[in-house]
């Protein structure tokens, strides 16, 4: 199974052969692939992409330029190295509750939080699995997601139970109401 991880950056392609300066947007994936991008009469082909433990992305590319369709093409190989942030990781996102057990008081406000780690960053969704509610089920208007935290305004006894914050994994936390 391949886990795709994309990183978008802008860089300038030029060679000593007096090719005009070309600015190209590419999306890199953490797997081998081939992609063509046209820019006027220049074509940039990414031949291979390799990721190393030092988080350096090596791009082998060449230009195909010709004055007409029938003429032969001139191929120039070039090696470009882009340093990626060392904070990038190939670890898929995972999520953990900040606290597995939360005590709330009836009538008070309570905030439930989960911490997401890994890359790329992920958006949290919330559910109540003990009540069969899925992440896309509308919640009581007193319960809102604010900055990815689940905030319960005016906690009721019926709010007690399991809450689930999810990305790719599904850890649980439990709210006990006194």
CSV table of N, CA and C in Angstrom, one decimal:
chain,number,residue,atom,x,y,z
A,1,UNK,N,0.8,-1.2,0.0
A,1,UNK,CA,0.0,0.0,0.0
A,1,UNK,C,0.9,1.2,0.0
A,2,UNK,N,0.6,2.2,-0.9
A,2,UNK,CA,1.4,3.4,-1.0
A,2,UNK,C,0.7,4.5,-0.3
A,3,UNK,N,1.4,5.2,0.6
A,3,UNK,CA,0.9,6.4,1.3
A,3,UNK,C,1.4,7.6,0.5
A,4,UNK,N,0.5,8.4,-0.1
A,4,UNK,CA,0.9,9.5,-0.8
A,4,UNK,C,1.0,10.7,0.1
A,5,UNK,N,2.1,11.4,0.0
A,5,UNK,CA,2.4,12.6,0.8
A,5,UNK,C,2.8,13.7,-0.2
A,6,UNK,N,2.1,14.8,-0.3
A,6,UNK,CA,2.4,15.8,-1.3
A,6,UNK,C,3.0,17.0,-0.7
A,7,UNK,N,3.9,17.7,-1.4
A,7,UNK,CA,4.6,18.9,-1.0
A,7,UNK,C,4.6,19.8,-2.2
A,8,UNK,N,4.1,21.0,-2.0
A,8,UNK,CA,4.0,21.9,-3.2
A,8,UNK,C,5.0,23.0,-2.9
A,9,UNK,N,5.8,23.3,-3.9
A,9,UNK,CA,6.8,24.3,-3.8
A,9,UNK,C,7.0,25.0,-5.2
A,10,UNK,N,7.7,26.2,-5.2
A,10,UNK,CA,8.0,26.8,-6.4
A,10,UNK,C,9.5,26.9,-6.5
A,11,UNK,N,10.0,26.6,-7.7
A,11,UNK,CA,11.5,26.8,-7.9
A,11,UNK,C,11.7,27.3,-9.3
A,12,UNK,N,12.9,27.8,-9.6
A,12,UNK,CA,13.3,28.3,-10.9
A,12,UNK,C,14.2,27.3,-11.6
A,13,UNK,N,13.9,27.0,-12.8
A,13,UNK,CA,14.7,26.1,-13.6
A,13,UNK,C,15.5,26.9,-14.6
A,14,UNK,N,16.8,26.7,-14.6
A,14,UNK,CA,17.6,27.4,-15.6
A,14,UNK,C,18.9,26.6,-15.7
A,15,UNK,N,19.6,26.7,-16.9
A,15,UNK,CA,20.9,25.9,-17.1
A,15,UNK,C,21.9,26.9,-17.6
A,16,UNK,N,23.1,26.4,-17.8
A,16,UNK,CA,24.2,27.2,-18.4
A,16,UNK,C,24.0,27.3,-19.9
A,17,UNK,N,23.0,26.6,-20.4
A,17,UNK,CA,22.9,26.6,-21.9
A,17,UNK,C,22.0,27.8,-22.3
A,18,UNK,N,21.8,28.8,-21.5
A,18,UNK,CA,21.1,30.0,-21.8
A,18,UNK,C,19.6,29.8,-22.1
A,19,UNK,N,19.0,28.7,-21.4
A,19,UNK,CA,17.6,28.6,-21.5
A,19,UNK,C,17.0,29.7,-20.7
A,20,UNK,N,15.8,30.2,-21.1
A,20,UNK,CA,15.2,31.3,-20.4
A,20,UNK,C,14.8,30.8,-19.0
A,21,UNK,N,14.8,31.7,-18.0
A,21,UNK,CA,14.3,31.4,-16.7
A,21,UNK,C,12.9,30.9,-16.7
A,22,UNK,N,12.6,29.8,-16.1
A,22,UNK,CA,11.2,29.2,-16.1
A,22,UNK,C,10.8,29.0,-14.7
A,23,UNK,N,9.7,29.5,-14.3
A,23,UNK,CA,9.1,29.2,-13.0
A,23,UNK,C,7.9,28.3,-13.1
A,24,UNK,N,8.0,27.2,-12.4
A,24,UNK,CA,7.0,26.1,-12.6
A,24,UNK,C,6.5,25.7,-11.2
A,25,UNK,N,5.2,25.5,-11.1
A,25,UNK,CA,4.6,24.9,-9.9
A,25,UNK,C,4.5,23.4,-10.1
A,26,UNK,N,5.0,22.6,-9.2
A,26,UNK,CA,4.9,21.1,-9.3
A,26,UNK,C,4.3,20.6,-8.0
A,27,UNK,N,3.6,19.5,-8.0
A,27,UNK,CA,3.2,18.8,-6.8
A,27,UNK,C,4.0,17.5,-6.8
A,28,UNK,N,4.8,17.3,-5.7
A,28,UNK,CA,5.7,16.1,-5.6
A,28,UNK,C,5.0,15.1,-4.7
A,29,UNK,N,5.1,13.9,-5.1
A,29,UNK,CA,4.5,12.8,-4.3
A,29,UNK,C,5.6,11.9,-3.9
A,30,UNK,N,5.4,11.3,-2.7
A,30,UNK,CA,6.4,10.4,-2.2
A,30,UNK,C,6.4,9.0,-2.8
A,31,UNK,N,6.5,9.0,-4.1
A,31,UNK,CA,6.6,7.8,-4.9
A,31,UNK,C,7.0,8.1,-6.3
A,32,UNK,N,7.6,7.2,-7.0
A,32,UNK,CA,8.0,7.5,-8.4
A,32,UNK,C,6.9,7.8,-9.3
A,33,UNK,N,7.0,8.7,-10.1
A,33,UNK,CA,6.0,9.1,-11.1
A,33,UNK,C,6.6,9.9,-12.2
A,34,UNK,N,5.9,10.1,-13.2
A,34,UNK,CA,6.3,10.9,-14.4
A,34,UNK,C,5.2,12.0,-14.6
A,35,UNK,N,5.6,13.2,-14.8
A,35,UNK,CA,4.6,14.2,-15.1
A,35,UNK,C,5.2,15.3,-16.0
A,36,UNK,N,4.4,15.7,-17.0
A,36,UNK,CA,4.8,16.7,-17.9
A,36,UNK,C,4.1,18.0,-17.6
A,37,UNK,N,4.9,19.1,-17.7
A,37,UNK,CA,4.4,20.4,-17.5
A,37,UNK,C,4.9,21.3,-18.7
A,38,UNK,N,3.9,21.8,-19.4
A,38,UNK,CA,4.3,22.7,-20.6
A,38,UNK,C,4.5,24.1,-20.2
A,39,UNK,N,5.5,24.8,-20.6
A,39,UNK,CA,5.7,26.2,-20.4
A,39,UNK,C,6.2,26.8,-21.7
A,40,UNK,N,5.4,27.5,-22.5
A,40,UNK,CA,5.7,28.0,-23.8
A,40,UNK,C,6.3,26.9,-24.6
A,41,UNK,N,7.6,27.0,-25.1
A,41,UNK,CA,8.2,26.0,-26.0
A,41,UNK,C,9.0,25.0,-25.2
A,42,UNK,N,9.0,25.2,-23.8
A,42,UNK,CA,9.9,24.3,-23.0
A,42,UNK,C,8.9,23.3,-22.3
A,43,UNK,N,9.4,22.1,-22.2
A,43,UNK,CA,8.7,21.0,-21.5
A,43,UNK,C,9.6,20.5,-20.4
A,44,UNK,N,9.1,20.4,-19.2
A,44,UNK,CA,9.8,19.9,-18.1
A,44,UNK,C,9.2,18.5,-17.7
A,45,UNK,N,10.1,17.5,-17.7
A,45,UNK,CA,9.6,16.2,-17.4
A,45,UNK,C,10.3,15.7,-16.1
A,46,UNK,N,9.6,15.4,-15.1
A,46,UNK,CA,10.2,14.9,-13.9
A,46,UNK,C,10.4,13.4,-14.1
A,47,UNK,N,11.6,12.9,-14.2
A,47,UNK,CA,11.9,11.6,-14.5
A,47,UNK,C,11.7,10.7,-13.3
A,48,UNK,N,12.3,11.1,-12.2
A,48,UNK,CA,12.1,10.3,-10.9
A,48,UNK,C,12.2,11.2,-9.7
A,49,UNK,N,11.6,10.8,-8.7
A,49,UNK,CA,11.6,11.5,-7.4
A,49,UNK,C,12.1,10.5,-6.3
A,50,UNK,N,13.0,10.9,-5.5
A,50,UNK,CA,13.4,10.0,-4.4
A,50,UNK,C,13.5,10.8,-3.1
A,51,UNK,N,13.0,10.2,-2.1
A,51,UNK,CA,13.0,10.8,-0.7
A,51,UNK,C,14.0,10.0,0.1
A,52,UNK,N,14.9,10.7,0.8
A,52,UNK,CA,15.9,10.1,1.6
A,52,UNK,C,15.6,10.5,3.1
A,53,UNK,N,16.2,9.8,4.0
A,53,UNK,CA,16.0,10.0,5.4
A,53,UNK,C,16.4,11.4,5.9
A,54,UNK,N,17.2,12.1,5.1
A,54,UNK,CA,17.6,13.5,5.4
A,54,UNK,C,16.6,14.5,4.9
A,55,UNK,N,15.5,14.0,4.3
A,55,UNK,CA,14.4,14.9,3.8
A,55,UNK,C,14.9,15.8,2.7
A,56,UNK,N,15.7,15.3,1.8
A,56,UNK,CA,16.2,16.0,0.7
A,56,UNK,C,15.5,15.4,-0.5
A,57,UNK,N,14.9,16.2,-1.3
A,57,UNK,CA,14.1,15.7,-2.5
A,57,UNK,C,15.0,15.9,-3.7
A,58,UNK,N,15.4,14.9,-4.4
A,58,UNK,CA,16.2,15.0,-5.6
A,58,UNK,C,15.3,14.9,-6.8
A,59,UNK,N,15.4,15.8,-7.7
A,59,UNK,CA,14.5,15.8,-8.9
A,59,UNK,C,15.4,15.7,-10.1
A,60,UNK,N,15.3,14.7,-10.9
A,60,UNK,CA,16.0,14.5,-12.1
A,60,UNK,C,15.1,15.0,-13.3
A,61,UNK,N,15.5,16.1,-14.0
A,61,UNK,CA,14.6,16.5,-15.0
A,61,UNK,C,15.4,16.9,-16.2
A,62,UNK,N,14.7,17.0,-17.4
A,62,UNK,CA,15.4,17.5,-18.6
A,62,UNK,C,14.4,18.3,-19.4
A,63,UNK,N,15.0,19.2,-20.2
A,63,UNK,CA,14.2,20.0,-21.1
A,63,UNK,C,14.2,19.4,-22.5
A,64,UNK,N,13.1,19.4,-23.1
A,64,UNK,CA,13.0,19.1,-24.5
A,64,UNK,C,12.6,20.4,-25.3
A,65,UNK,N,13.5,20.9,-26.1
A,65,UNK,CA,13.1,22.1,-26.8
A,65,UNK,C,13.3,21.9,-28.3
A,66,UNK,N,12.4,22.5,-29.1
A,66,UNK,CA,12.5,22.4,-30.5
A,66,UNK,C,11.8,23.6,-31.1
A,67,UNK,N,12.3,24.0,-32.3
A,67,UNK,CA,11.7,25.1,-33.0
A,67,UNK,C,10.5,24.7,-33.7
A,68,UNK,N,10.3,23.4,-34.1
A,68,UNK,CA,9.1,23.0,-34.7
A,68,UNK,C,8.9,21.5,-34.4
A,69,UNK,N,7.7,21.0,-34.7
A,69,UNK,CA,7.4,19.6,-34.4
A,69,UNK,C,8.3,18.6,-35.1
A,70,UNK,N,8.7,19.0,-36.3
A,70,UNK,CA,9.5,18.0,-37.1
A,70,UNK,C,11.0,18.0,-36.8
A,71,UNK,N,11.5,19.0,-36.1
A,71,UNK,CA,12.9,19.0,-35.9
A,71,UNK,C,13.3,18.0,-34.7
A,72,UNK,N,14.5,17.7,-34.7
A,72,UNK,CA,15.0,16.8,-33.6
A,72,UNK,C,15.0,17.6,-32.3
A,73,UNK,N,15.0,16.9,-31.2
A,73,UNK,CA,15.0,17.6,-29.9
A,73,UNK,C,16.4,17.6,-29.2
A,74,UNK,N,16.7,18.6,-28.5
A,74,UNK,CA,17.9,18.7,-27.7
A,74,UNK,C,17.6,18.3,-26.3
A,75,UNK,N,18.2,17.4,-25.7
A,75,UNK,CA,17.9,17.0,-24.3
A,75,UNK,C,19.1,17.4,-23.4
A,76,UNK,N,18.8,18.1,-22.4
A,76,UNK,CA,19.8,18.5,-21.4
A,76,UNK,C,19.4,17.9,-20.0
A,77,UNK,N,20.3,17.2,-19.4
A,77,UNK,CA,19.9,16.6,-18.1
A,77,UNK,C,20.5,17.6,-17.0
A,78,UNK,N,19.7,17.7,-15.9
A,78,UNK,CA,20.1,18.5,-14.8
A,78,UNK,C,19.6,17.9,-13.5
A,79,UNK,N,20.4,18.0,-12.5
A,79,UNK,CA,20.0,17.5,-11.1
A,79,UNK,C,19.7,18.7,-10.3
A,80,UNK,N,18.5,18.7,-9.7
A,80,UNK,CA,18.1,19.8,-8.8
A,80,UNK,C,17.8,19.2,-7.4
A,81,UNK,N,18.3,19.8,-6.4
A,81,UNK,CA,18.1,19.3,-5.0
A,81,UNK,C,17.3,20.3,-4.2
A,82,UNK,N,16.2,20.0,-3.7
A,82,UNK,CA,15.5,20.9,-2.8
A,82,UNK,C,15.5,20.4,-1.4
A,83,UNK,N,15.9,21.2,-0.4
A,83,UNK,CA,15.9,20.8,0.9
A,83,UNK,C,14.6,21.0,1.5
A,84,UNK,N,14.0,20.0,2.1
A,84,UNK,CA,12.7,20.1,2.8
A,84,UNK,C,12.9,20.3,4.2
A,85,UNK,N,11.9,20.9,4.9
A,85,UNK,CA,12.0,21.1,6.3
A,85,UNK,C,12.2,19.8,7.1
A,86,UNK,N,13.2,19.8,8.0
A,86,UNK,CA,13.4,18.5,8.8
A,86,UNK,C,12.3,18.1,9.6
A,87,UNK,N,11.3,19.0,9.8
A,87,UNK,CA,10.1,18.7,10.6
A,87,UNK,C,9.1,17.8,9.8
A,88,UNK,N,9.3,17.7,8.5
A,88,UNK,CA,8.4,16.8,7.7
A,88,UNK,C,8.7,15.4,8.1
A,89,UNK,N,7.7,14.6,8.0
A,89,UNK,CA,7.8,13.2,8.4
A,89,UNK,C,6.9,12.4,7.4
A,90,UNK,N,7.3,11.2,7.2
A,90,UNK,CA,6.5,10.3,6.4
A,90,UNK,C,5.5,9.6,7.3
A,91,UNK,N,5.4,9.9,8.5
A,91,UNK,CA,4.5,9.3,9.4
A,91,UNK,C,3.1,9.8,9.1
A,92,UNK,N,2.2,8.9,8.9
A,92,UNK,CA,0.8,9.3,8.6
A,92,UNK,C,0.2,10.0,9.9
A,93,UNK,N,-0.8,10.9,9.7
A,93,UNK,CA,-1.4,11.5,10.8
A,93,UNK,C,-2.0,10.5,11.8
A,94,UNK,N,-1.8,10.8,13.1
A,94,UNK,CA,-2.4,10.0,14.1
A,94,UNK,C,-3.0,11.0,15.1
A,95,UNK,N,-4.0,10.6,15.9
A,95,UNK,CA,-4.6,11.5,16.8
A,95,UNK,C,-4.8,10.8,18.2
A,96,UNK,N,-4.6,11.6,19.2
A,96,UNK,CA,-4.7,11.1,20.6
A,96,UNK,C,-5.4,12.1,21.4
A,97,UNK,N,-6.4,11.7,22.2
A,97,UNK,CA,-7.0,12.6,23.2
A,97,UNK,C,-6.0,13.2,24.1
A,98,UNK,N,-6.2,14.5,24.4
A,98,UNK,CA,-5.3,15.2,25.3
A,98,UNK,C,-5.5,14.6,26.7
A,99,UNK,N,-6.7,14.2,27.0
A,99,UNK,CA,-7.0,13.5,28.3
A,99,UNK,C,-8.0,12.4,27.9
A,100,UNK,N,-7.8,11.1,28.4
A,100,UNK,CA,-8.6,10.0,28.1
A,100,UNK,C,-9.9,10.1,28.9
A,101,UNK,N,-9.9,10.7,30.1
A,101,UNK,CA,-11.0,10.8,31.0
A,101,UNK,C,-11.2,12.3,31.4
A,102,UNK,N,-12.4,12.8,31.1
A,102,UNK,CA,-12.7,14.2,31.4
A,102,UNK,C,-13.9,14.2,32.4
A,103,UNK,N,-13.7,15.0,33.4
A,103,UNK,CA,-14.8,15.2,34.4
A,103,UNK,C,-15.5,16.5,34.2
A,104,UNK,N,-16.8,16.6,34.0
A,104,UNK,CA,-17.5,17.8,33.7
A,104,UNK,C,-18.6,18.0,34.8
A,105,UNK,N,-19.0,19.3,35.0
A,105,UNK,CA,-20.0,19.6,35.9
A,105,UNK,C,-21.2,20.1,35.1
A,106,UNK,N,-22.4,19.6,35.5
A,106,UNK,CA,-23.7,20.0,34.8
A,106,UNK,C,-23.8,21.5,34.8
A,107,UNK,N,-24.1,22.1,33.7
A,107,UNK,CA,-24.3,23.5,33.5
A,107,UNK,C,-23.1,24.3,33.1
A,108,UNK,N,-21.9,23.7,33.3
A,108,UNK,CA,-20.6,24.3,33.0
A,108,UNK,C,-20.3,24.1,31.5
A,109,UNK,N,-19.2,24.8,31.1
A,109,UNK,CA,-18.7,24.7,29.8
A,109,UNK,C,-17.5,23.7,29.9
A,110,UNK,N,-17.4,22.8,28.9
A,110,UNK,CA,-16.3,21.8,28.9
A,110,UNK,C,-15.8,21.7,27.5
A,111,UNK,N,-14.4,21.6,27.4
A,111,UNK,CA,-13.7,21.6,26.1
A,111,UNK,C,-13.0,20.2,26.0
A,112,UNK,N,-13.3,19.5,24.9
A,112,UNK,CA,-12.6,18.2,24.7
A,112,UNK,C,-11.6,18.4,23.6
A,113,UNK,N,-10.4,18.0,23.8
A,113,UNK,CA,-9.3,18.2,22.8
A,113,UNK,C,-8.6,16.9,22.5
A,114,UNK,N,-8.1,16.9,21.2
A,114,UNK,CA,-7.2,15.8,20.7
A,114,UNK,C,-6.0,16.5,20.1
A,115,UNK,N,-4.9,15.7,20.1
A,115,UNK,CA,-3.7,16.2,19.5
A,115,UNK,C,-3.4,15.4,18.3
A,116,UNK,N,-3.1,16.1,17.1
A,116,UNK,CA,-2.8,15.4,15.9
A,116,UNK,C,-1.3,15.5,15.6
A,117,UNK,N,-0.6,14.4,15.3
A,117,UNK,CA,0.8,14.4,15.0
A,117,UNK,C,0.9,13.7,13.6
A,118,UNK,N,2.1,13.9,13.0
A,118,UNK,CA,2.3,13.3,11.7
A,118,UNK,C,2.2,14.3,10.6
A,119,UNK,N,2.4,13.9,9.4
A,119,UNK,CA,2.4,14.8,8.2
A,119,UNK,C,1.8,14.0,7.0
A,120,UNK,N,0.9,14.5,6.3
A,120,UNK,CA,0.5,15.9,6.3
A,120,UNK,C,-0.5,16.2,7.4
A,121,UNK,N,-0.7,17.4,7.8
A,121,UNK,CA,-1.6,17.8,8.9
A,121,UNK,C,-3.0,17.3,8.5
A,122,UNK,N,-3.8,17.0,9.5
A,122,UNK,CA,-5.1,16.5,9.2
A,122,UNK,C,-6.1,17.3,10.0
A,123,UNK,N,-7.4,17.3,9.5
A,123,UNK,CA,-8.5,17.9,10.1
A,123,UNK,C,-9.2,16.9,11.0
A,124,UNK,N,-9.5,17.3,12.2
A,124,UNK,CA,-10.2,16.4,13.1
A,124,UNK,C,-11.7,16.4,12.8
A,125,UNK,N,-12.4,15.3,13.1
A,125,UNK,CA,-13.8,15.2,13.1
A,125,UNK,C,-14.2,14.6,14.4
A,126,UNK,N,-15.4,14.9,14.9
A,126,UNK,CA,-15.9,14.4,16.2
A,126,UNK,C,-17.1,13.5,16.0
A,127,UNK,N,-17.2,12.5,16.9
A,127,UNK,CA,-18.4,11.6,16.8
A,127,UNK,C,-18.7,11.1,18.2
A,128,UNK,N,-19.9,10.5,18.4
A,128,UNK,CA,-20.4,9.9,19.6
A,128,UNK,C,-20.7,8.4,19.3
A,129,UNK,N,-19.6,7.6,19.3
A,129,UNK,CA,-19.9,6.2,18.9
A,129,UNK,C,-20.8,5.4,19.8
A,130,UNK,N,-20.8,5.8,21.1
A,130,UNK,CA,-21.7,5.1,22.1
A,130,UNK,C,-23.2,5.4,21.8
A,131,UNK,N,-23.5,6.4,21.0
A,131,UNK,CA,-24.8,6.8,20.6
A,131,UNK,C,-25.1,6.5,19.2
A,132,UNK,N,-24.1,5.9,18.5
A,132,UNK,CA,-24.3,5.6,17.1
A,132,UNK,C,-24.2,6.8,16.2
A,133,UNK,N,-23.7,8.0,16.7
A,133,UNK,CA,-23.5,9.2,15.8
A,133,UNK,C,-22.2,9.1,15.1
A,134,UNK,N,-22.3,9.4,13.8
A,134,UNK,CA,-21.1,9.4,13.0
A,134,UNK,C,-20.6,10.8,12.9
A,135,UNK,N,-19.3,11.0,12.4
A,135,UNK,CA,-18.8,12.4,12.3
A,135,UNK,C,-19.6,13.4,11.5
A,136,UNK,N,-20.4,12.9,10.5
A,136,UNK,CA,-21.2,13.9,9.8
A,136,UNK,C,-22.6,14.1,10.3
A,137,UNK,N,-22.9,13.5,11.5
A,137,UNK,CA,-24.2,13.7,12.1
A,137,UNK,C,-24.3,15.0,12.8
A,138,UNK,N,-25.3,15.9,12.6
A,138,UNK,CA,-25.4,17.2,13.3
A,138,UNK,C,-25.5,17.0,14.8
A,139,UNK,N,-24.8,17.8,15.5
A,139,UNK,CA,-24.8,17.7,17.0
A,139,UNK,C,-25.8,18.7,17.5
A,140,UNK,N,-26.1,18.6,18.8
A,140,UNK,CA,-26.9,19.6,19.5
A,140,UNK,C,-26.3,20.9,19.3
A,141,UNK,N,-27.1,22.0,19.1
A,141,UNK,CA,-26.5,23.3,18.9
A,141,UNK,C,-25.6,23.8,20.1
A,142,UNK,N,-25.8,23.2,21.3
A,142,UNK,CA,-24.9,23.6,22.4
A,142,UNK,C,-23.5,23.1,22.2
A,143,UNK,N,-23.4,22.1,21.3
A,143,UNK,CA,-22.1,21.5,21.1
A,143,UNK,C,-21.5,21.9,19.8
A,144,UNK,N,-20.3,22.6,19.9
A,144,UNK,CA,-19.7,23.1,18.7
A,144,UNK,C,-18.2,22.7,18.6
A,145,UNK,N,-17.7,22.7,17.4
A,145,UNK,CA,-16.3,22.4,17.1
A,145,UNK,C,-15.7,23.8,16.9
A,146,UNK,N,-14.8,24.2,17.8
A,146,UNK,CA,-14.1,25.5,17.7
A,146,UNK,C,-12.6,25.2,17.7
A,147,UNK,N,-11.9,25.6,16.6
A,147,UNK,CA,-10.5,25.3,16.5
A,147,UNK,C,-10.1,23.9,16.7
A,148,UNK,N,-11.0,23.0,16.2
A,148,UNK,CA,-10.8,21.5,16.3
A,148,UNK,C,-11.1,20.9,17.7
A,149,UNK,N,-11.4,21.8,18.6
A,149,UNK,CA,-11.8,21.3,20.0
A,149,UNK,C,-13.3,21.2,20.0
A,150,UNK,N,-13.8,20.2,20.7
A,150,UNK,CA,-15.3,20.0,20.8
A,150,UNK,C,-15.6,20.8,22.1
A,151,UNK,N,-16.5,21.8,22.0
A,151,UNK,CA,-16.9,22.6,23.2
A,151,UNK,C,-18.3,22.3,23.5
A,152,UNK,N,-18.6,21.9,24.7
A,152,UNK,CA,-20.0,21.7,25.2
A,152,UNK,C,-20.4,22.9,26.1
A,153,UNK,N,-21.4,23.6,25.6
A,153,UNK,CA,-21.8,24.8,26.4
A,153,UNK,C,-23.0,24.3,27.2
A,154,UNK,N,-23.0,24.6,28.5
A,154,UNK,CA,-24.1,24.1,29.4
A,154,UNK,C,-24.2,22.6,29.4
A,155,UNK,N,-23.2,21.9,29.9
A,155,UNK,CA,-23.2,20.5,30.0
A,155,UNK,C,-24.5,19.9,30.6
A,156,UNK,N,-25.0,18.9,30.0
A,156,UNK,CA,-26.2,18.1,30.5
A,156,UNK,C,-25.7,16.7,30.9
A,157,UNK,N,-26.5,16.1,31.7
A,157,UNK,CA,-26.2,14.7,32.1
A,157,UNK,C,-26.2,13.8,30.8
A,158,UNK,N,-27.0,14.1,29.8
A,158,UNK,CA,-27.1,13.3,28.6
A,158,UNK,C,-25.8,13.4,27.8
A,159,UNK,N,-25.0,14.4,28.1
A,159,UNK,CA,-23.7,14.6,27.3
A,159,UNK,C,-22.7,13.6,27.7
A,160,UNK,N,-22.9,12.9,28.8
A,160,UNK,CA,-21.9,11.9,29.3
A,160,UNK,C,-21.8,10.8,28.3
A,161,UNK,N,-20.6,10.2,28.2
A,161,UNK,CA,-20.4,9.0,27.3
A,161,UNK,C,-19.1,9.2,26.5
A,162,UNK,N,-19.0,8.3,25.5
A,162,UNK,CA,-17.8,8.3,24.7
A,162,UNK,C,-17.8,9.3,23.6
A,163,UNK,N,-16.7,10.0,23.4
A,163,UNK,CA,-16.6,11.0,22.3
A,163,UNK,C,-15.3,10.5,21.5
A,164,UNK,N,-15.4,10.6,20.2
A,164,UNK,CA,-14.3,10.1,19.4
A,164,UNK,C,-13.8,11.2,18.4
A,165,UNK,N,-12.5,11.5,18.5
A,165,UNK,CA,-11.9,12.4,17.5
A,165,UNK,C,-11.2,11.6,16.5
A,166,UNK,N,-11.4,11.9,15.2
A,166,UNK,CA,-10.8,11.0,14.2
A,166,UNK,C,-10.0,11.7,13.1
A,167,UNK,N,-9.1,11.1,12.6
A,167,UNK,CA,-8.4,11.4,11.3
A,167,UNK,C,-8.3,10.1,10.6
A,168,UNK,N,-7.2,9.5,10.6
A,168,UNK,CA,-7.0,8.1,10.1
A,168,UNK,C,-7.2,7.0,11.1
A,169,UNK,N,-7.0,7.4,12.4
A,169,UNK,CA,-7.1,6.5,13.5
A,169,UNK,C,-8.3,7.0,14.3
A,170,UNK,N,-8.7,6.1,15.3
A,170,UNK,CA,-9.9,6.5,16.0
A,170,UNK,C,-9.8,6.2,17.5
A,171,UNK,N,-9.0,7.1,18.2
A,171,UNK,CA,-8.9,6.9,19.7
A,171,UNK,C,-10.2,7.5,20.3
A,172,UNK,N,-10.4,7.0,21.5
A,172,UNK,CA,-11.6,7.5,22.3
A,172,UNK,C,-11.2,8.3,23.5
A,173,UNK,N,-12.1,9.1,24.0
A,173,UNK,CA,-12.0,9.7,25.3
A,173,UNK,C,-13.3,9.6,25.9
A,174,UNK,N,-13.4,9.6,27.2
A,174,UNK,CA,-14.7,9.5,27.9
A,174,UNK,C,-15.0,10.7,28.8
A,175,UNK,N,-16.2,11.2,28.7
A,175,UNK,CA,-16.7,12.3,29.5
A,175,UNK,C,-17.6,11.8,30.5
A,176,UNK,N,-17.3,12.0,31.8
A,176,UNK,CA,-18.1,11.7,32.9
A,176,UNK,C,-18.7,12.9,33.5
A,177,UNK,N,-20.1,13.0,33.6
A,177,UNK,CA,-20.8,14.2,34.1
A,177,UNK,C,-21.2,13.9,35.5
A,178,UNK,N,-20.9,14.8,36.5
A,178,UNK,CA,-21.4,14.6,37.9
A,178,UNK,C,-22.6,15.4,38.1
